[in-house]
Amino acid sequence: MTPITESGMSGANGEVVANLPLPVQGDLVVLEQQVNRPRAKLGEAGESRTVAWGMTSVLVAMYVINFADKAVLGIIAQPLAKELGLSASDIGLTGSAFFLMLSLGGLFSGALDKWLGLRWALVLLVVLWSMAMLPLILSASFVTLLVSRMILGFAEGPNSPLLFSAAYSWHAPARRGLPGAVLTCSASIAKIAIAPILAYVAVTWGWRSALVALAIAGLLWAVLWLAMWKEGPYGRSGNSGKADSVDSGPEDSDPASATATAPTTDAEPAVPWLHIFRTRTFIGGVLLIAAAYALAAVVLTWLPSYFELGLGYSRLQAGSMFSIPSLIGLVIMLSSTWLSDRLITKGVSMRAARVVFPAVGMLIGGTMLVFLPFVSAPVMAVFMVSLGYAICTPVLPLLNACVSELCPPKQISGVLGVFLSLMAFGGFIAPYMMGRIVDAAGDGGDGYATAFQILGGVALVVAVVGIVIIDPARDKNLVRPNAPVVAAR
C-alpha cells in the first residue's frame, strides 16, 4: 500500500500527490481501494456499476429461462394438440389457466421475500417451475397439461416482482428504466435465442424433449444464483431479519460491497398499502400494463400457430419466426427505456418520460393491430403484428419503475407483486378469448387477425386513459411526502 503521512500521500518517486488527513484504522481499506481503483465507475450510493450490471445479468438469465417456460406451450401447441386431440379453445384455456395462477402466485411475492429473502425465495421458485411440467412427459393428457401449467403459473407468479426488486436493489430510482427494460427484454431474448432451439428440439426429438431441456436449464441457474447473489445498496437490508447478506471476504475489495450504503433508504417507514393501491398512478398503471400483457400472453400462446395455420408457414418456420417481434421489441424497448432514463436525468418530468412517452407508442402499436385484418399478404401481416406488438412493450418496464417510486424500498416486492398479479389478469383473459374466436372463425387466419384487432382497440383506449390519469411524481408526494431523494447523475 502507498505510505500515507500527515502532510500527504507519497507517490512512486516520493513526491506528495495529495493533502489528506491521517485516516483512522477503519478508513485504510477504503482509501486503498480509492487509490488503487481511481477509474472505477461508482453509482449514487458508491456501488460499482460493473457489479450492479453483473448481478442484473444473473437475474436476466433466470428471466430468460422463465419466459422460455412460458413460450414453450406456443411452440409445442400444434404437435401437442394433434397427439392429444385438443381444440384451439383447449389450448387457449390452458394458456389462460396458466396466467390466472400466475396472477394468484404473484400475491405471495412479498411474503416470500419477507420469510426467505430473495436468495432462497428464488431458488425455491426455480426448482418448483423446473419440475412442474415433467409430469406431462410421463402421462400426457389434457388434464395433466392443464394441471401442470397451473402449477407452473403459480410457481412463476412471485418471480417477476422478486426479480425486479432484486434488480432495483442495485440501481437508484432514476436509473431503473434501463435495467427494468433489460429484465423485460428477457422475454425477447428467450424468443430470439431460445425459441428457435426449442422449435428444432421439438421437431427433431419430440415436444417432450423441449420440456426436459428447460427443466435442466432451470436447475443449473439455481446453482449459479446461490454462488453469486448479494443484495445491492438500494435494497431493504436491515428491514427484515431474512434480508440477504452481503459477503465481505477478501475477494470483495470493491467499494460497492465494502463501504456503500444507500442514503437513508432503511430509515423510511412503511406506508399503508391501500394508500399506494388507490392512487391514480397505480390504478391507471394496472389498466395500461394489463392491456400490454394481454397482447404479450397472446403472442406467447398463439403467435406460432397464427404463423403456421393462419399465414401458411411451416412448423419449423413458424417456431423460428417467433423471434421476429421479439427482435424488434428488444431494440425498441432498450432504446426507449435508455432514452426515458436519459430524459429524467436531464430534468424531464417522470410523467412525460415514463408514462406519456410509452403510452404514445402504445397508441401507435394499437392502431397497427386494428388494421391487421385488412392485410392479406403474409409478409406484411408478420410485419404488422410484430411491429404493433413491439411498440407496446416499453410500457411494461417503465410502469414498473413508476410504481416502484410510490413505495419505500422495503415494500417494493409486495407492491410489485400486487401490481404484476393484476397485470397478469390480462394474460388470463386474452389466450382463451383468442381460442374461442379462432374456433368460431373456422379454418384460415381470420380468427387470429380479429383477435389481434380487438387487443389493438383495447390498447388504444387504455393508452388514452393512462395519459390522462397517471402522474407518479404527484402520487409519490401524496404517499411518501418525506421520501429521501437520491440525486441522479
mmCIF file of N, CA and C in Angstrom, residues 195-292:
data_model
loop_
_atom_site.group_PDB
_atom_site.id
_atom_site.type_symbol
_atom_site.label_atom_id
_atom_site.label_comp_id
_atom_site.label_asym_id
_atom_site.label_seq_id
_atom_site.Cartn_x
_atom_site.Cartn_y
_atom_site.Cartn_z
ATOM 1 N N ALA A 195 -36.278 -19.824 -28.420
ATOM 2 C CA ALA A 195 -37.422 -20.397 -29.133
ATOM 3 C C ALA A 195 -37.022 -21.173 -30.392
ATOM 4 N N PRO A 196 -36.127 -20.652 -31.249
ATOM 5 C CA PRO A 196 -35.735 -21.462 -32.407
ATOM 6 C C PRO A 196 -35.082 -22.788 -32.009
ATOM 7 N N ILE A 197 -34.305 -22.766 -30.926
ATOM 8 C CA ILE A 197 -33.678 -24.006 -30.463
ATOM 9 C C ILE A 197 -34.740 -24.984 -29.968
ATOM 10 N N LEU A 198 -35.698 -24.469 -29.188
ATOM 11 C CA LEU A 198 -36.778 -25.327 -28.700
ATOM 12 C C LEU A 198 -37.613 -25.872 -29.850
ATOM 13 N N ALA A 199 -37.844 -25.021 -30.863
ATOM 14 C CA ALA A 199 -38.600 -25.484 -32.034
ATOM 15 C C ALA A 199 -37.864 -26.612 -32.743
ATOM 16 N N TYR A 200 -36.564 -26.462 -32.887
ATOM 17 C CA TYR A 200 -35.765 -27.505 -33.533
ATOM 18 C C TYR A 200 -35.772 -28.792 -32.693
ATOM 19 N N VAL A 201 -35.605 -28.637 -31.378
ATOM 20 C CA VAL A 201 -35.624 -29.801 -30.480
ATOM 21 C C VAL A 201 -36.977 -30.507 -30.558
ATOM 22 N N ALA A 202 -38.068 -29.722 -30.545
ATOM 23 C CA ALA A 202 -39.403 -30.320 -30.582
ATOM 24 C C ALA A 202 -39.673 -31.035 -31.902
ATOM 25 N N VAL A 203 -39.224 -30.441 -33.022
ATOM 26 C CA VAL A 203 -39.444 -31.054 -34.327
ATOM 27 C C VAL A 203 -38.569 -32.298 -34.494
ATOM 28 N N THR A 204 -37.347 -32.238 -33.979
ATOM 29 C CA THR A 204 -36.380 -33.323 -34.193
ATOM 30 C C THR A 204 -36.579 -34.479 -33.221
ATOM 31 N N TRP A 205 -36.729 -34.177 -31.938
ATOM 32 C CA TRP A 205 -36.797 -35.224 -30.916
ATOM 33 C C TRP A 205 -38.154 -35.317 -30.206
ATOM 34 N N GLY A 206 -39.103 -34.486 -30.601
ATOM 35 C CA GLY A 206 -40.422 -34.526 -29.983
ATOM 36 C C GLY A 206 -40.590 -33.449 -28.933
ATOM 37 N N TRP A 207 -41.848 -33.085 -28.685
ATOM 38 C CA TRP A 207 -42.125 -31.965 -27.800
ATOM 39 C C TRP A 207 -41.698 -32.226 -26.355
ATOM 40 N N ARG A 208 -41.632 -33.481 -25.935
ATOM 41 C CA ARG A 208 -41.212 -33.793 -24.558
ATOM 42 C C ARG A 208 -39.767 -33.378 -24.313
ATOM 43 N N SER A 209 -38.919 -33.484 -25.324
ATOM 44 C CA SER A 209 -37.512 -33.115 -25.170
ATOM 45 C C SER A 209 -37.351 -31.640 -24.832
ATOM 46 N N ALA A 210 -38.212 -30.800 -25.376
ATOM 47 C CA ALA A 210 -38.139 -29.370 -25.079
ATOM 48 C C ALA A 210 -38.396 -29.104 -23.595
ATOM 49 N N LEU A 211 -39.335 -29.840 -23.003
ATOM 50 C CA LEU A 211 -39.636 -29.668 -21.585
ATOM 51 C C LEU A 211 -38.473 -30.123 -20.708
ATOM 52 N N VAL A 212 -37.846 -31.215 -21.075
ATOM 53 C CA VAL A 212 -36.697 -31.714 -20.309
ATOM 54 C C VAL A 212 -35.552 -30.703 -20.347
ATOM 55 N N ALA A 213 -35.292 -30.139 -21.504
ATOM 56 C CA ALA A 213 -34.206 -29.169 -21.648
ATOM 57 C C ALA A 213 -34.418 -27.954 -20.756
ATOM 58 N N LEU A 214 -35.662 -27.480 -20.674
ATOM 59 C CA LEU A 214 -35.954 -26.319 -19.837
ATOM 60 C C LEU A 214 -35.801 -26.636 -18.356
ATOM 61 N N ALA A 215 -36.191 -27.838 -17.940
ATOM 62 C CA ALA A 215 -36.033 -28.230 -16.541
ATOM 63 C C ALA A 215 -34.560 -28.247 -16.141
ATOM 64 N N ILE A 216 -33.707 -28.781 -16.994
ATOM 65 C CA ILE A 216 -32.271 -28.829 -16.712
ATOM 66 C C ILE A 216 -31.693 -27.415 -16.638
ATOM 67 N N ALA A 217 -32.098 -26.531 -17.542
ATOM 68 C CA ALA A 217 -31.597 -25.159 -17.543
ATOM 69 C C ALA A 217 -31.956 -24.438 -16.249
ATOM 70 N N GLY A 218 -33.176 -24.645 -15.758
ATOM 71 C CA GLY A 218 -33.589 -24.002 -14.515
ATOM 72 C C GLY A 218 -32.760 -24.442 -13.320
ATOM 73 N N LEU A 219 -32.479 -25.712 -13.217
ATOM 74 C CA LEU A 219 -31.699 -26.224 -12.099
ATOM 75 C C LEU A 219 -30.249 -25.729 -12.161
ATOM 76 N N LEU A 220 -29.693 -25.632 -13.359
ATOM 77 C CA LEU A 220 -28.332 -25.101 -13.491
ATOM 78 C C LEU A 220 -28.278 -23.634 -13.057
ATOM 79 N N TRP A 221 -29.315 -22.881 -13.382
ATOM 80 C CA TRP A 221 -29.336 -21.481 -12.955
ATOM 81 C C TRP A 221 -29.365 -21.371 -11.432
ATOM 82 N N ALA A 222 -30.104 -22.231 -10.754
ATOM 83 C CA ALA A 222 -30.182 -22.182 -9.291
ATOM 84 C C ALA A 222 -28.792 -22.299 -8.668
ATOM 85 N N VAL A 223 -27.933 -23.147 -9.233
ATOM 86 C CA VAL A 223 -26.561 -23.298 -8.732
ATOM 87 C C VAL A 223 -25.790 -21.989 -8.930
ATOM 88 N N LEU A 224 -25.917 -21.377 -10.110
ATOM 89 C CA LEU A 224 -25.248 -20.107 -10.396
ATOM 90 C C LEU A 224 -25.708 -19.017 -9.431
ATOM 91 N N TRP A 225 -27.000 -18.943 -9.186
ATOM 92 C CA TRP A 225 -27.582 -17.929 -8.307
ATOM 93 C C TRP A 225 -27.032 -18.047 -6.886
ATOM 94 N N LEU A 226 -27.001 -19.241 -6.339
ATOM 95 C CA LEU A 226 -26.505 -19.427 -4.981
ATOM 96 C C LEU A 226 -25.028 -19.034 -4.873
ATOM 97 N N ALA A 227 -24.286 -19.214 -5.934
ATOM 98 C CA ALA A 227 -22.862 -18.894 -5.904
ATOM 99 C C ALA A 227 -22.589 -17.395 -6.015
ATOM 100 N N MET A 228 -23.489 -16.622 -6.642
ATOM 101 C CA MET A 228 -23.150 -15.246 -6.999
ATOM 102 C C MET A 228 -23.935 -14.159 -6.266
ATOM 103 N N TRP A 229 -25.154 -14.428 -5.852
ATOM 104 C CA TRP A 229 -26.032 -13.322 -5.470
ATOM 105 C C TRP A 229 -25.644 -12.632 -4.174
ATOM 106 N N LYS A 230 -25.737 -11.307 -4.153
ATOM 107 C CA LYS A 230 -25.725 -10.490 -2.945
ATOM 108 C C LYS A 230 -26.603 -9.265 -3.210
ATOM 109 N N GLU A 231 -27.252 -8.762 -2.190
ATOM 110 C CA GLU A 231 -28.196 -7.670 -2.356
ATOM 111 C C GLU A 231 -27.478 -6.343 -2.481
ATOM 112 N N GLY A 232 -28.038 -5.426 -3.282
ATOM 113 C CA GLY A 232 -27.424 -4.136 -3.530
ATOM 114 C C GLY A 232 -27.755 -3.100 -2.470
ATOM 115 N N PRO A 233 -27.145 -1.911 -2.568
ATOM 116 C CA PRO A 233 -27.296 -0.879 -1.536
ATOM 117 C C PRO A 233 -28.647 -0.192 -1.518
ATOM 118 N N TYR A 234 -29.482 -0.383 -2.561
ATOM 119 C CA TYR A 234 -30.797 0.249 -2.583
ATOM 120 C C TYR A 234 -31.899 -0.725 -2.165
ATOM 121 N N GLY A 235 -31.511 -1.894 -1.645
ATOM 122 C CA GLY A 235 -32.484 -2.878 -1.181
ATOM 123 C C GLY A 235 -32.979 -2.561 0.198
ATOM 124 N N ARG A 236 -33.631 -3.556 0.798
ATOM 125 C CA ARG A 236 -34.231 -3.313 2.094
ATOM 126 C C ARG A 236 -33.504 -4.071 3.199
ATOM 127 N N SER A 237 -32.211 -4.320 3.040
ATOM 128 C CA SER A 237 -31.431 -4.971 4.086
ATOM 129 C C SER A 237 -31.523 -4.168 5.377
ATOM 130 N N GLY A 238 -31.726 -4.881 6.451
ATOM 131 C CA GLY A 238 -31.888 -4.227 7.733
ATOM 132 C C GLY A 238 -33.318 -4.051 8.135
ATOM 133 N N ASN A 239 -34.240 -4.146 7.178
ATOM 134 C CA ASN A 239 -35.648 -4.031 7.486
ATOM 135 C C ASN A 239 -36.271 -5.370 7.778
ATOM 136 N N SER A 240 -35.586 -6.432 7.454
ATOM 137 C CA SER A 240 -36.125 -7.759 7.651
ATOM 138 C C SER A 240 -35.032 -8.658 8.140
ATOM 139 N N GLY A 241 -35.395 -9.512 9.054
ATOM 140 C CA GLY A 241 -34.436 -10.461 9.562
ATOM 141 C C GLY A 241 -33.964 -11.425 8.524
ATOM 142 N N LYS A 242 -34.674 -11.562 7.427
ATOM 143 C CA LYS A 242 -34.319 -12.506 6.366
ATOM 144 C C LYS A 242 -33.627 -11.835 5.190
ATOM 145 N N ALA A 243 -33.200 -10.609 5.369
ATOM 146 C CA ALA A 243 -32.539 -9.926 4.258
ATOM 147 C C ALA A 243 -31.283 -10.670 3.864
ATOM 148 N N ASP A 244 -30.992 -10.623 2.575
ATOM 149 C CA ASP A 244 -29.822 -11.326 2.074
ATOM 150 C C ASP A 244 -28.557 -10.666 2.601
ATOM 151 N N SER A 245 -27.622 -11.476 2.987
ATOM 152 C CA SER A 245 -26.358 -10.949 3.475
ATOM 153 C C SER A 245 -25.440 -10.639 2.312
ATOM 154 N N VAL A 246 -24.521 -9.708 2.547
ATOM 155 C CA VAL A 246 -23.526 -9.343 1.553
ATOM 156 C C VAL A 246 -22.189 -9.869 2.020
ATOM 157 N N ASP A 247 -21.556 -10.700 1.212
ATOM 158 C CA ASP A 247 -20.280 -11.272 1.585
ATOM 159 C C ASP A 247 -19.225 -10.177 1.692
ATOM 160 N N SER A 248 -18.286 -10.361 2.603
ATOM 161 C CA SER A 248 -17.258 -9.353 2.796
ATOM 162 C C SER A 248 -15.873 -9.969 2.901
ATOM 163 N N GLY A 249 -15.667 -11.050 2.157
ATOM 164 C CA GLY A 249 -14.381 -11.718 2.178
ATOM 165 C C GLY A 249 -13.350 -10.939 1.405
ATOM 166 N N PRO A 250 -12.138 -11.455 1.341
ATOM 167 C CA PRO A 250 -11.053 -10.754 0.663
ATOM 168 C C PRO A 250 -11.330 -10.472 -0.792
ATOM 169 N N GLU A 251 -12.139 -11.340 -1.424
ATOM 170 C CA GLU A 251 -12.403 -11.122 -2.837
ATOM 171 C C GLU A 251 -13.295 -9.927 -3.072
ATOM 172 N N ASP A 252 -14.008 -9.458 -2.051
ATOM 173 C CA ASP A 252 -14.925 -8.333 -2.204
ATOM 174 C C ASP A 252 -14.221 -7.032 -1.850
ATOM 175 N N SER A 253 -13.180 -6.697 -2.592
ATOM 176 C CA SER A 253 -12.462 -5.467 -2.329
ATOM 177 C C SER A 253 -13.076 -4.288 -3.049
ATOM 178 N N ASP A 254 -14.280 -4.465 -3.571
ATOM 179 C CA ASP A 254 -14.977 -3.414 -4.293
ATOM 180 C C ASP A 254 -15.649 -2.470 -3.316
ATOM 181 N N PRO A 255 -15.600 -1.161 -3.552
ATOM 182 C CA PRO A 255 -16.272 -0.222 -2.670
ATOM 183 C C PRO A 255 -17.741 -0.508 -2.536
ATOM 184 N N ALA A 256 -18.348 -1.129 -3.577
ATOM 185 C CA ALA A 256 -19.784 -1.399 -3.503
ATOM 186 C C ALA A 256 -20.101 -2.326 -2.360
ATOM 187 N N SER A 257 -19.292 -3.367 -2.155
ATOM 188 C CA SER A 257 -19.594 -4.330 -1.113
ATOM 189 C C SER A 257 -18.971 -3.959 0.212
ATOM 190 N N ALA A 258 -17.886 -3.163 0.202
ATOM 191 C CA ALA A 258 -17.197 -2.884 1.438
ATOM 192 C C ALA A 258 -17.704 -1.657 2.149
ATOM 193 N N THR A 259 -18.171 -0.654 1.385
ATOM 194 C CA THR A 259 -18.458 0.612 2.025
ATOM 195 C C THR A 259 -19.791 1.218 1.672
ATOM 196 N N ALA A 260 -20.396 0.802 0.552
ATOM 197 C CA ALA A 260 -21.557 1.538 0.058
ATOM 198 C C ALA A 260 -22.796 1.214 0.853
ATOM 199 N N THR A 261 -23.533 2.246 1.150
ATOM 200 C CA THR A 261 -24.862 2.085 1.746
ATOM 201 C C THR A 261 -25.784 3.085 1.090
ATOM 202 N N ALA A 262 -27.000 2.695 0.871
ATOM 203 C CA ALA A 262 -27.961 3.594 0.254
ATOM 204 C C ALA A 262 -28.326 4.679 1.240
ATOM 205 N N PRO A 263 -28.317 5.925 0.833
ATOM 206 C CA PRO A 263 -28.588 7.006 1.750
ATOM 207 C C PRO A 263 -30.008 6.983 2.261
ATOM 208 N N THR A 264 -30.160 6.686 3.510
ATOM 209 C CA THR A 264 -31.397 6.772 4.288
ATOM 210 C C THR A 264 -32.519 5.888 3.805
ATOM 211 N N THR A 265 -32.313 4.938 2.892
ATOM 212 C CA THR A 265 -33.434 4.135 2.423
ATOM 213 C C THR A 265 -34.020 3.279 3.526
ATOM 214 N N ASP A 266 -33.168 2.774 4.457
ATOM 215 C CA ASP A 266 -33.676 1.918 5.503
ATOM 216 C C ASP A 266 -34.417 2.694 6.575
ATOM 217 N N ALA A 267 -34.209 4.045 6.603
ATOM 218 C CA ALA A 267 -34.827 4.833 7.655
ATOM 219 C C ALA A 267 -36.280 5.153 7.339
ATOM 220 N N GLU A 268 -36.693 4.979 6.085
ATOM 221 C CA GLU A 268 -38.049 5.382 5.711
ATOM 222 C C GLU A 268 -39.067 4.369 6.208
ATOM 223 N N PRO A 269 -40.078 4.803 6.943
ATOM 224 C CA PRO A 269 -41.079 3.855 7.462
ATOM 225 C C PRO A 269 -42.008 3.374 6.360
ATOM 226 N N ALA A 270 -42.665 2.253 6.631
ATOM 227 C CA ALA A 270 -43.657 1.732 5.698
ATOM 228 C C ALA A 270 -44.877 2.649 5.655
ATOM 229 N N VAL A 271 -45.580 2.596 4.534
ATOM 230 C CA VAL A 271 -46.823 3.368 4.391
ATOM 231 C C VAL A 271 -47.977 2.384 4.228
ATOM 232 N N PRO A 272 -49.195 2.770 4.563
ATOM 233 C CA PRO A 272 -50.340 1.856 4.407
ATOM 234 C C PRO A 272 -50.486 1.400 2.954
ATOM 235 N N TRP A 273 -50.709 0.108 2.776
ATOM 236 C CA TRP A 273 -50.790 -0.463 1.434
ATOM 237 C C TRP A 273 -51.893 0.185 0.602
ATOM 238 N N LEU A 274 -53.038 0.416 1.216
ATOM 239 C CA LEU A 274 -54.157 0.977 0.460
ATOM 240 C C LEU A 274 -53.866 2.383 -0.041
ATOM 241 N N HIS A 275 -53.012 3.133 0.663
ATOM 242 C CA HIS A 275 -52.642 4.458 0.182
ATOM 243 C C HIS A 275 -51.929 4.368 -1.162
ATOM 244 N N ILE A 276 -51.187 3.283 -1.351
ATOM 245 C CA ILE A 276 -50.489 3.073 -2.629
ATOM 246 C C ILE A 276 -51.452 2.568 -3.692
ATOM 247 N N PHE A 277 -52.273 1.580 -3.321
ATOM 248 C CA PHE A 277 -53.111 0.902 -4.314
ATOM 249 C C PHE A 277 -54.240 1.779 -4.853
ATOM 250 N N ARG A 278 -54.629 2.795 -4.101
ATOM 251 C CA ARG A 278 -55.738 3.625 -4.596
ATOM 252 C C ARG A 278 -55.268 4.904 -5.282
ATOM 253 N N THR A 279 -53.979 5.050 -5.494
ATOM 254 C CA THR A 279 -53.507 6.198 -6.276
ATOM 255 C C THR A 279 -53.888 6.021 -7.742
ATOM 256 N N ARG A 280 -54.053 7.127 -8.412
ATOM 257 C CA ARG A 280 -54.416 7.060 -9.830
ATOM 258 C C ARG A 280 -53.275 6.489 -10.669
ATOM 259 N N THR A 281 -52.048 6.687 -10.200
ATOM 260 C CA THR A 281 -50.924 6.090 -10.918
ATOM 261 C C THR A 281 -50.981 4.569 -10.871
ATOM 262 N N PHE A 282 -51.274 4.013 -9.698
ATOM 263 C CA PHE A 282 -51.358 2.555 -9.583
ATOM 264 C C PHE A 282 -52.534 2.012 -10.400
ATOM 265 N N ILE A 283 -53.699 2.641 -10.282
ATOM 266 C CA ILE A 283 -54.899 2.162 -10.983
ATOM 267 C C ILE A 283 -54.721 2.294 -12.497
ATOM 268 N N GLY A 284 -54.295 3.464 -12.953
ATOM 269 C CA GLY A 284 -54.078 3.650 -14.387
ATOM 270 C C GLY A 284 -52.973 2.755 -14.913
ATOM 271 N N GLY A 285 -51.936 2.550 -14.081
ATOM 272 C CA GLY A 285 -50.854 1.667 -14.489
ATOM 273 C C GLY A 285 -51.321 0.241 -14.681
ATOM 274 N N VAL A 286 -52.213 -0.227 -13.795
ATOM 275 C CA VAL A 286 -52.755 -1.579 -13.931
ATOM 276 C C VAL A 286 -53.510 -1.726 -15.253
ATOM 277 N N LEU A 287 -54.333 -0.740 -15.590
ATOM 278 C CA LEU A 287 -55.094 -0.811 -16.844
ATOM 279 C C LEU A 287 -54.159 -0.871 -18.049
ATOM 280 N N LEU A 288 -53.141 -0.013 -18.025
ATOM 281 C CA LEU A 288 -52.235 0.074 -19.171
ATOM 282 C C LEU A 288 -51.381 -1.189 -19.308
ATOM 283 N N ILE A 289 -50.837 -1.638 -18.184
ATOM 284 C CA ILE A 289 -49.927 -2.769 -18.252
ATOM 285 C C ILE A 289 -50.681 -4.083 -18.485
ATOM 286 N N ALA A 290 -51.935 -4.176 -18.001
ATOM 287 C CA ALA A 290 -52.735 -5.382 -18.237
ATOM 288 C C ALA A 290 -53.049 -5.537 -19.723
ATOM 289 N N ALA A 291 -53.327 -4.416 -20.392
ATOM 290 C CA ALA A 291 -53.598 -4.480 -21.831
ATOM 291 C C ALA A 291 -52.344 -4.906 -22.596
ATOM 292 N N ALA A 292 -51.179 -4.358 -22.210
ATOM 293 C CA ALA A 292 -49.930 -4.755 -22.861
ATOM 294 C C ALA A 292 -49.615 -6.224 -22.594
#
